[in-house]
Amino acid sequence: SLEQIQTQNSKKLKFKKFTYDPGIRALYNDNLRVRFTEKESQIFMCLIDNSNTQISKKNLLKKVWSYNEDIDTHTLETHIYSLRKKIEKKLKLKNLIIFLDNKGYFLNKKIL
């Protein structure tokens, strides 16, 4: 229905060059598109939600995996590595996800 389409469109996040649609887990513009896995999408949304500051590994683990003590940061790092490579390959964007020692991850929204 028209109401569902309007609701879905309102959830889209528009940046200067790209749009992120969490409904289909895709970051795209007129020419390029990348789809994320569910966990990649959750990580990406956490980075967007915390885009004015860094988010620590511990907080990302809590938000995305409900922080299970059995999950180590290698799980997070592996997902972020995959996410970075996918974004770099499909969208030609380098340094979108930045890590600062002792502070955490942040999204470089200037290039979006």
PDB file of C-alpha atoms in Angstrom, residues 9-55:
ATOM      1  CA  ASN A   9      10.995   5.543   2.366  1.00  0.00           C
ATOM      2  CA  SER A  10      11.063   7.480   5.644  1.00  0.00           C
ATOM      3  CA  LYS A  11      13.442   4.903   7.119  1.00  0.00           C
ATOM      4  CA  LYS A  12      15.995   5.486   4.373  1.00  0.00           C
ATOM      5  CA  LEU A  13      19.001   7.504   5.486  1.00  0.00           C
ATOM      6  CA  LYS A  14      20.172   9.989   2.888  1.00  0.00           C
ATOM      7  CA  PHE A  15      23.721  11.291   2.804  1.00  0.00           C
ATOM      8  CA  LYS A  16      25.373  13.608   0.251  1.00  0.00           C
ATOM      9  CA  LYS A  17      26.252  10.899  -2.279  1.00  0.00           C
ATOM     10  CA  PHE A  18      24.623   7.717  -0.940  1.00  0.00           C
ATOM     11  CA  THR A  19      21.416   6.408   0.612  1.00  0.00           C
ATOM     12  CA  TYR A  20      21.184   3.613   3.143  1.00  0.00           C
ATOM     13  CA  ASP A  21      18.003   1.546   3.197  1.00  0.00           C
ATOM     14  CA  PRO A  22      17.917  -0.664   6.315  1.00  0.00           C
ATOM     15  CA  GLY A  23      14.869  -2.503   4.977  1.00  0.00           C
ATOM     16  CA  ILE A  24      16.928  -4.106   2.214  1.00  0.00           C
ATOM     17  CA  ARG A  25      20.273  -3.602   3.999  1.00  0.00           C
ATOM     18  CA  ALA A  26      21.719  -1.701   1.039  1.00  0.00           C
ATOM     19  CA  LEU A  27      23.949   1.351   0.669  1.00  0.00           C
ATOM     20  CA  TYR A  28      23.643   2.815  -2.810  1.00  0.00           C
ATOM     21  CA  ASN A  29      23.566   5.735  -5.211  1.00  0.00           C
ATOM     22  CA  ASP A  30      22.500   5.968  -8.870  1.00  0.00           C
ATOM     23  CA  ASN A  31      25.435   3.866 -10.087  1.00  0.00           C
ATOM     24  CA  LEU A  32      26.687   1.727  -7.210  1.00  0.00           C
ATOM     25  CA  ARG A  33      25.097  -0.600  -4.663  1.00  0.00           C
ATOM     26  CA  VAL A  34      26.246  -2.890  -1.870  1.00  0.00           C
ATOM     27  CA  ARG A  35      24.091  -5.193   0.250  1.00  0.00           C
ATOM     28  CA  PHE A  36      25.033  -6.051   3.803  1.00  0.00           C
ATOM     29  CA  THR A  37      24.492  -9.180   5.829  1.00  0.00           C
ATOM     30  CA  GLU A  38      22.286  -8.822   8.899  1.00  0.00           C
ATOM     31  CA  LYS A  39      25.269  -8.415  11.261  1.00  0.00           C
ATOM     32  CA  GLU A  40      27.023  -6.002   8.885  1.00  0.00           C
ATOM     33  CA  SER A  41      23.841  -3.944   8.757  1.00  0.00           C
ATOM     34  CA  GLN A  42      23.588  -3.906  12.554  1.00  0.00           C
ATOM     35  CA  ILE A  43      27.211  -2.768  12.818  1.00  0.00           C
ATOM     36  CA  PHE A  44      26.657  -0.099  10.161  1.00  0.00           C
ATOM     37  CA  MET A  45      23.536   1.188  11.940  1.00  0.00           C
ATOM     38  CA  CYS A  46      25.432   1.355  15.264  1.00  0.00           C
ATOM     39  CA  LEU A  47      28.138   3.389  13.548  1.00  0.00           C
ATOM     40  CA  ILE A  48      25.512   5.717  12.075  1.00  0.00           C
ATOM     41  CA  ASP A  49      23.746   6.056  15.439  1.00  0.00           C
ATOM     42  CA  ASN A  50      27.075   6.993  17.037  1.00  0.00           C
ATOM     43  CA  SER A  51      28.396   9.034  14.143  1.00  0.00           C
ATOM     44  CA  ASN A  52      29.284  12.061  16.257  1.00  0.00           C
ATOM     45  CA  THR A  53      31.690  10.056  18.379  1.00  0.00           C
ATOM     46  CA  GLN A  54      33.585   6.777  18.466  1.00  0.00           C
ATOM     47  CA  ILE A  55      31.937   3.577  19.610  1.00  0.00           C
TER      48      ILE A  55
END
